[in-house]
Amino acid sequence: MALTPEDTEKLLAFVKREPRTMQDIAHLLGRSWLTADSYVQQVKERTGLVSVKVFRKGSPGALKLVYYNHADSLAGEDLRTELFRQIRAGRRKTDFDFFEVYQHVLDEKKSSALQAPLIPLLRQASRSVLCFSGNLSFLTAREGKQRVLSAVDELVERGVRVKVLCRVNAATMSNLSLLRPLMGKGLIEVRHCYQPLRGFVIDDSLASFRTEESAGMYRAGELAADASVVYEVRDAEWVAWLQKVFWQLYRTAPDHETRVRQLERL
């Protein structure tokens, strides 16, 4: 049975009061444990308002606990609170260097490279992709003979949900138009937001972000040439935090259709 808006509201209200087991949710909704588990995953991917913690994972007595992501959940640690403050204050990609996050991740759970193809990254997604973008220019890129846009099309065909934060203004309309033919299935959502991050969070397992340094921003001799670095993070705790950053920005961002209508009136 498909998840209804009524069941979504009921589930969110239930876990907002206190964390609940999957069995509690199944009983509340009158569904099987497996159906409740599927519903929770759908609510997580569509809204970002719930998270799941597995205790005694891999054992016969494994327990799944579902809890609500309150707005202040980013403020549990001074370091991350400060990082989020810097991200929230930024508007352009030069306003925040992702290395500020990367430096705190354990060495064995991160990697970096000067170049990293985007298409193989997107193909790793099985459920969701959260995209932090500026003007959606990555959609026009080619890797070999394939356009990155075709990889996004593949995601939609596989039922992967894609949510995008980007600038929606006169300069981005042509790139945005590339996505519109893929929005018919309701799996791609775009919202307007000026923010400094450029990257992707793939499912719950991987985050990949690019930082670019322009030699023109430095004094002569400080940086010989423009530089670009791709940082990958596979630390579950940091990936979860980056998901929360996305949802905090996403919830208050206007949808692209509202923004476009206003722009067309100018």
GROMACS .gro file of N, CA and C in nm, residues 54-63:
model
   30
   54VAL      N    1   2.025   0.210   1.427
   54VAL     CA    2   2.015   0.066   1.445
   54VAL      C    3   2.106   0.024   1.560
   55PHE      N    4   2.048  -0.041   1.658
   55PHE     CA    5   2.124  -0.092   1.772
   55PHE      C    6   2.143  -0.243   1.756
   56ARG      N    7   2.258  -0.291   1.799
   56ARG     CA    8   2.294  -0.434   1.788
   56ARG      C    9   2.281  -0.482   1.644
   57LYS      N   10   2.330  -0.398   1.552
   57LYS     CA   11   2.320  -0.429   1.409
   57LYS      C   12   2.384  -0.563   1.376
   58GLY      N   13   2.315  -0.644   1.297
   58GLY     CA   14   2.368  -0.773   1.255
   58GLY      C   15   2.338  -0.888   1.348
   59SER      N   16   2.279  -0.857   1.464
   59SER     CA   17   2.247  -0.962   1.561
   59SER      C   18   2.098  -0.995   1.553
   60PRO      N   19   2.057  -1.111   1.603
   60PRO     CA   20   1.914  -1.147   1.601
   60PRO      C   21   1.826  -1.048   1.676
   61GLY      N   22   1.885  -0.978   1.773
   61GLY     CA   23   1.807  -0.882   1.852
   61GLY      C   24   1.823  -0.739   1.806
   62ALA      N   25   1.858  -0.719   1.678
   62ALA     CA   26   1.877  -0.583   1.626
   62ALA      C   27   1.750  -0.499   1.644
   63LEU      N   28   1.769  -0.372   1.678
   63LEU     CA   29   1.656  -0.282   1.706
   63LEU      C   30   1.671  -0.155   1.624
   0.00000   0.00000   0.00000
